[in-house]
Amino acid sequence: MTLTLERLDCRLGGTPVLEGIAGLEARPGEITALVGPNGAGKSTLLKAIAGLERADGSLLLHGQELMTLSLERRARYLYYLPQELGSRAVLNVFEAVLLARRTCIHESHERALRKVQATLQALELEPLAERELGQLSGGQRQRVAIAQAVTREPSLLLLDEPTSALDLHHQLQVLDWLSRLAAQRHIIVIIAIHDLSLAARFAHHMWMLKAGRVAASGTPGDVLTHARLRDVYAIEAHIEWPDDEPPRITPLTAIHSLGR
Amino acid sequence: MTTAMPDSFAADSVTRYRLRRRRQRRLILGVGVLTLVMVLVDISTGPGHYPLRDVLMTLVAPGDASEALRVIVWNIRLPVALMAIVVGVSLALAGAEMQTILNNPLADPFTLGISSAASVGAALAITLGVGIVPFADTLLVTGNAFLLALAASLIIWGVSRLRGVSVQTLVLMGIAIMFFFNAMLGLMQYVASAEALQQLVFWSLGSLGKASWDKVGLATLALCVTLPVFLHAGWRLTALRLGDLHAQAMGIDVARLRLRILLCCSLLAATAVAFVGTIGFVGLVGPHIARLLVGEDQRVFLPMSALSGALIMSVTSILSKTLVPGILLPIGLLTALIGLPFFVSLILRSRKEMWG
C-alpha cells in the first residue's frame, strides 16, 4: 500500500526537468516532505505523479501502475493541490468544496452535503461557508483549497506548498491536521514545502531534490545534514534536534550561488 | 423541499446551503414567470390593436376566434414571440458557456466573431442564390452559418491550446476574426444584387420579422441537442472556473471539454444568426445577470442565464414593435441600446471581483 517511484523522467519544452528520479517510496499514514531549492523540480514531480505533466517511467500506487491510467482515473485515487490558488469564481466556500467532492465521488446528495460539512468543520471553515471565494484572504482561500482536496478522500494527496500563504497559527493547524488525517485515514500525503523546520517537525519521511535529481531520501534526521544543506541549498545552517521540542533548522549564511 | 432539522443544526452550513439553494430556485422561478408574462404581452402587441382578452382567448381556444385573429396570433405573433425566447436562450447559453470555458467575461458568440462568421455563412448561401424550396433554403443557410461559425470556433480553440496563450490573446484573436468576417460580409454586400443586399441587411441588423414555425422548430432542435451536453458537463464546467490546473487535478480533460462545448456554442450561435441575424449583447449580458443573481454553480447559473437571455429578447421584441408605432425596429440595434446601460449599471453596482 505504498507509492513507489521506480523511474521518472520529465522534459518541458525539450529541457529535462526531472532526470532519473528513482528509488523513492512514500508510505500510507505518513507525511512525506518534498524539499529542495527553487527550480529543483518539486512542483513538476508532483504534477508528473498526478498526470498533469507528461513524463516517462513507472509509478506504482498499491502495486498498480499509474502511468497507464487516464487523468480521470488517476484523479479517483489521488489529488494534486496546485500552488496557485484558483481564479475568483462566483462560488461560495460550501459550493466550492461540494464541487470538489461531486466531481469525484458518486453518492447521495444528502451524504455529500454532510461530508462537506464535516470537512469544513475539521478545517475551522464552517463560519466561512457562505463567503464567496473572491472575498477570502489568501490564507482562507488556501484552507478552502485544502478542504477541496481532502473532501475527495484520495489515497494519495499531493500538496504543492500548501502553507505558503498561511499565518503561523494556520501553518501549524493545517500540518497538524494533515498529519492526523494521514494517520487516521491511512493515506499517503506528499507535501512540497520550503520551511525545513516545519518539514522536519511534521514529516516522517523526506525526499530532497537538486536540479531535477534525487539528492537524498530518508527520515528528516538522515536527510537534513550540514553537508547536504551546503551542497543542495548552498547555505550554512544551525540544525537542532532537541528531545522535548520540535527540530529547528536555522539558515545562517548563503555560501555561494545555487547556479540554477 | 423543507427538511426538518434539529435545533442544534439551526444555523449549520448545510442548512444555510439549502436556504441559499431555495433562494436561487425562487429567483429562477421569478424570472421564469416574468418571461412568461412578457411572452403574453409580446403576443398581444402588434399593428392590429386587438384586446388582450381576445388574443389570450385565441391562444387557448383558436377554434372560437375569427379567422383573421387566428392567423395573426398563431401564424405571425406566436412564432415571433417564441423565436425571441429560443434565440434569447440560445445566445445566453452560448455566451455563458463561452465565458466559462475561455475564462473570460467578454466572451460571447458576438465578441469572438462567431456570429460574424455565421453571418458570412448565411450571406454566402443567399448571394450564391441557392435554395428555392423555403424549408431546404432554411437548412442550407443554417448549415452554411454553422460551418463558418465552427471554423471560427476551432481557430479560437486551436489558439487556446497553444502553451502560454493568455485569455487576452484569445479575445484579441476573436476580435481579429470578427473584423475579418465583417470585412467579408461588407465585400459580399458590395457585390450583391439589390434583392440579395436587402436580405443581407436583415442579417447584419437582426430581426424577428421572418420567424416561422419551421425556424422555431429548428432553433429549438439545436437547443435540444446542446442542452443535454451542457447539463451533463455541469459539475465539470463549474470546476473549470477554478482554473485549468484545478480542473485537471479533478480529473477533467479540459481540452476535450472545451472543444465539445465550443461545438455546441457554435451550433447555437449559428442557428440564432441564420434565423434572426446578428444580435449582440444578449449572449454577453444574460450570463452576467445570472452570475450576479445566483453565482456560477452551473446547476443554477445555466437556467438563470437562459431565462435572462429569453427575458431580454422578449422585452426587446415588445419594444421593437411599440417604440415607433407602425414600424418594426431591428431587434439587434435595440438589444444593444437598451441592454448596455443596464449592463453598465450592474457592473458599477456590483462590488464583486469576478474574474481573477
mmCIF file of N, CA and C in Angstrom, chain A residues 7-58:
data_model
loop_
_atom_site.group_PDB
_atom_site.id
_atom_site.type_symbol
_atom_site.label_atom_id
_atom_site.label_comp_id
_atom_site.label_asym_id
_atom_site.label_seq_id
_atom_site.Cartn_x
_atom_site.Cartn_y
_atom_site.Cartn_z
ATOM 1 N N ARG A 7 10.914 4.789 -11.637
ATOM 2 C CA ARG A 7 11.741 5.575 -12.553
ATOM 3 C C ARG A 7 10.873 6.709 -13.093
ATOM 4 N N LEU A 8 11.397 7.894 -13.205
ATOM 5 C CA LEU A 8 10.602 9.002 -13.728
ATOM 6 C C LEU A 8 11.504 10.033 -14.407
ATOM 7 N N ASP A 9 11.168 10.346 -15.640
ATOM 8 C CA ASP A 9 11.873 11.393 -16.380
ATOM 9 C C ASP A 9 10.833 12.330 -16.961
ATOM 10 N N CYS A 10 11.148 13.606 -16.958
ATOM 11 C CA CYS A 10 10.179 14.566 -17.498
ATOM 12 C C CYS A 10 10.928 15.696 -18.199
ATOM 13 N N ARG A 11 10.460 16.024 -19.404
ATOM 14 C CA ARG A 11 11.055 17.134 -20.156
ATOM 15 C C ARG A 11 9.967 18.169 -20.410
ATOM 16 N N LEU A 12 10.302 19.435 -20.221
ATOM 17 C CA LEU A 12 9.355 20.509 -20.530
ATOM 18 C C LEU A 12 9.942 21.350 -21.650
ATOM 19 N N GLY A 13 9.251 21.377 -22.792
ATOM 20 C CA GLY A 13 9.749 22.136 -23.943
ATOM 21 C C GLY A 13 11.146 21.707 -24.355
ATOM 22 N N GLY A 14 11.411 20.401 -24.285
ATOM 23 C CA GLY A 14 12.700 19.870 -24.720
ATOM 24 C C GLY A 14 13.774 19.886 -23.646
ATOM 25 N N THR A 15 13.529 20.634 -22.555
ATOM 26 C CA THR A 15 14.534 20.719 -21.479
ATOM 27 C C THR A 15 14.225 19.681 -20.405
ATOM 28 N N PRO A 16 15.216 18.863 -20.042
ATOM 29 C CA PRO A 16 14.947 17.897 -18.970
ATOM 30 C C PRO A 16 14.744 18.599 -17.626
ATOM 31 N N VAL A 17 13.641 18.308 -16.981
ATOM 32 C CA VAL A 17 13.344 18.924 -15.688
ATOM 33 C C VAL A 17 13.498 17.904 -14.557
ATOM 34 N N LEU A 18 13.130 16.675 -14.853
ATOM 35 C CA LEU A 18 13.352 15.586 -13.896
ATOM 36 C C LEU A 18 14.138 14.506 -14.614
ATOM 37 N N GLU A 19 15.246 14.063 -14.007
ATOM 38 C CA GLU A 19 16.078 13.053 -14.660
ATOM 39 C C GLU A 19 16.395 11.941 -13.683
ATOM 40 N N GLY A 20 16.029 10.743 -14.087
ATOM 41 C CA GLY A 20 16.399 9.560 -13.309
ATOM 42 C C GLY A 20 15.900 9.566 -11.878
ATOM 43 N N ILE A 21 14.681 10.101 -11.689
ATOM 44 C CA ILE A 21 14.092 10.021 -10.344
ATOM 45 C C ILE A 21 13.746 8.552 -10.100
ATOM 46 N N ALA A 22 14.327 7.945 -9.100
ATOM 47 C CA ALA A 22 14.096 6.517 -8.871
ATOM 48 C C ALA A 22 14.335 6.177 -7.414
ATOM 49 N N GLY A 23 13.768 5.041 -7.034
ATOM 50 C CA GLY A 23 14.010 4.519 -5.694
ATOM 51 C C GLY A 23 13.341 5.307 -4.586
ATOM 52 N N LEU A 24 12.280 6.053 -4.915
ATOM 53 C CA LEU A 24 11.571 6.812 -3.872
ATOM 54 C C LEU A 24 10.311 6.063 -3.465
ATOM 55 N N GLU A 25 10.004 6.171 -2.203
ATOM 56 C CA GLU A 25 8.828 5.478 -1.699
ATOM 57 C C GLU A 25 8.114 6.367 -0.677
ATOM 58 N N ALA A 26 6.783 6.386 -0.742
ATOM 59 C CA ALA A 26 6.002 7.120 0.273
ATOM 60 C C ALA A 26 4.982 6.160 0.848
ATOM 61 N N ARG A 27 4.869 6.164 2.170
ATOM 62 C CA ARG A 27 4.013 5.161 2.811
ATOM 63 C C ARG A 27 2.718 5.775 3.334
ATOM 64 N N PRO A 28 1.649 4.977 3.371
ATOM 65 C CA PRO A 28 0.380 5.489 3.917
ATOM 66 C C PRO A 28 0.483 5.736 5.416
ATOM 67 N N GLY A 29 -0.302 6.709 5.862
ATOM 68 C CA GLY A 29 -0.296 7.050 7.289
ATOM 69 C C GLY A 29 0.817 8.002 7.656
ATOM 70 N N GLU A 30 1.638 8.338 6.660
ATOM 71 C CA GLU A 30 2.793 9.198 6.934
ATOM 72 C C GLU A 30 2.764 10.446 6.049
ATOM 73 N N ILE A 31 3.476 11.456 6.496
ATOM 74 C CA ILE A 31 3.680 12.633 5.657
ATOM 75 C C ILE A 31 5.087 12.551 5.076
ATOM 76 N N THR A 32 5.158 12.684 3.768
ATOM 77 C CA THR A 32 6.448 12.733 3.096
ATOM 78 C C THR A 32 6.674 14.163 2.640
ATOM 79 N N ALA A 33 7.762 14.765 3.098
ATOM 80 C CA ALA A 33 8.060 16.147 2.691
ATOM 81 C C ALA A 33 8.962 16.123 1.469
ATOM 82 N N LEU A 34 8.593 16.924 0.481
ATOM 83 C CA LEU A 34 9.401 17.050 -0.732
ATOM 84 C C LEU A 34 10.093 18.408 -0.644
ATOM 85 N N VAL A 35 11.400 18.387 -0.492
ATOM 86 C CA VAL A 35 12.125 19.647 -0.296
ATOM 87 C C VAL A 35 13.198 19.827 -1.366
ATOM 88 N N GLY A 36 13.660 21.041 -1.459
ATOM 89 C CA GLY A 36 14.685 21.369 -2.451
ATOM 90 C C GLY A 36 14.568 22.834 -2.799
ATOM 91 N N PRO A 37 15.628 23.428 -3.340
ATOM 92 C CA PRO A 37 15.562 24.856 -3.660
ATOM 93 C C PRO A 37 14.625 25.129 -4.836
ATOM 94 N N ASN A 38 14.364 26.423 -5.088
ATOM 95 C CA ASN A 38 13.531 26.803 -6.239
ATOM 96 C C ASN A 38 14.116 26.209 -7.515
ATOM 97 N N GLY A 39 13.228 25.683 -8.376
ATOM 98 C CA GLY A 39 13.686 25.145 -9.652
ATOM 99 C C GLY A 39 14.252 23.740 -9.567
ATOM 100 N N ALA A 40 14.156 23.114 -8.381
ATOM 101 C CA ALA A 40 14.705 21.758 -8.230
ATOM 102 C C ALA A 40 13.815 20.719 -8.906
ATOM 103 N N GLY A 41 12.530 21.092 -9.160
ATOM 104 C CA GLY A 41 11.612 20.166 -9.829
ATOM 105 C C GLY A 41 10.534 19.605 -8.911
ATOM 106 N N LYS A 42 10.319 20.254 -7.754
ATOM 107 C CA LYS A 42 9.335 19.737 -6.793
ATOM 108 C C LYS A 42 7.915 19.735 -7.386
ATOM 109 N N SER A 43 7.507 20.916 -7.907
ATOM 110 C CA SER A 43 6.150 21.019 -8.468
ATOM 111 C C SER A 43 5.995 20.081 -9.659
ATOM 112 N N THR A 44 7.030 20.022 -10.503
ATOM 113 C CA THR A 44 6.953 19.162 -11.694
ATOM 114 C C THR A 44 6.807 17.700 -11.279
ATOM 115 N N LEU A 45 7.525 17.304 -10.225
ATOM 116 C CA LEU A 45 7.426 15.912 -9.773
ATOM 117 C C LEU A 45 6.005 15.612 -9.299
ATOM 118 N N LEU A 46 5.427 16.522 -8.511
ATOM 119 C CA LEU A 46 4.056 16.299 -8.032
ATOM 120 C C LEU A 46 3.081 16.249 -9.212
ATOM 121 N N LYS A 47 3.278 17.169 -10.185
ATOM 122 C CA LYS A 47 2.379 17.179 -11.350
ATOM 123 C C LYS A 47 2.551 15.909 -12.177
ATOM 124 N N ALA A 48 3.781 15.442 -12.298
ATOM 125 C CA ALA A 48 4.029 14.226 -13.086
ATOM 126 C C ALA A 48 3.359 13.024 -12.419
ATOM 127 N N ILE A 49 3.403 12.974 -11.079
ATOM 128 C CA ILE A 49 2.733 11.876 -10.374
ATOM 129 C C ILE A 49 1.225 11.952 -10.613
ATOM 130 N N ALA A 50 0.699 13.209 -10.615
ATOM 131 C CA ALA A 50 -0.748 13.399 -10.792
ATOM 132 C C ALA A 50 -1.184 13.233 -12.243
ATOM 133 N N GLY A 51 -0.237 13.167 -13.171
ATOM 134 C CA GLY A 51 -0.587 13.020 -14.583
ATOM 135 C C GLY A 51 -0.813 14.349 -15.269
ATOM 136 N N LEU A 52 -0.416 15.452 -14.626
ATOM 137 C CA LEU A 52 -0.642 16.774 -15.200
ATOM 138 C C LEU A 52 0.543 17.243 -16.038
ATOM 139 N N GLU A 53 1.681 16.584 -15.910
ATOM 140 C CA GLU A 53 2.821 16.812 -16.800
ATOM 141 C C GLU A 53 3.172 15.479 -17.433
ATOM 142 N N ARG A 54 3.462 15.527 -18.733
ATOM 143 C CA ARG A 54 3.790 14.283 -19.421
ATOM 144 C C ARG A 54 5.172 13.801 -18.954
ATOM 145 N N ALA A 55 5.231 12.555 -18.521
ATOM 146 C CA ALA A 55 6.501 12.013 -18.026
ATOM 147 C C ALA A 55 6.641 10.561 -18.485
ATOM 148 N N ASP A 56 7.866 10.078 -18.483
ATOM 149 C CA ASP A 56 8.122 8.670 -18.814
ATOM 150 C C ASP A 56 8.562 7.960 -17.546
ATOM 151 N N GLY A 57 8.240 6.676 -17.483
ATOM 152 C CA GLY A 57 8.718 5.910 -16.344
ATOM 153 C C GLY A 57 7.661 5.021 -15.757
ATOM 154 N N SER A 58 7.834 4.729 -14.497
ATOM 155 C CA SER A 58 6.922 3.799 -13.836
ATOM 156 C C SER A 58 6.637 4.282 -12.411
#
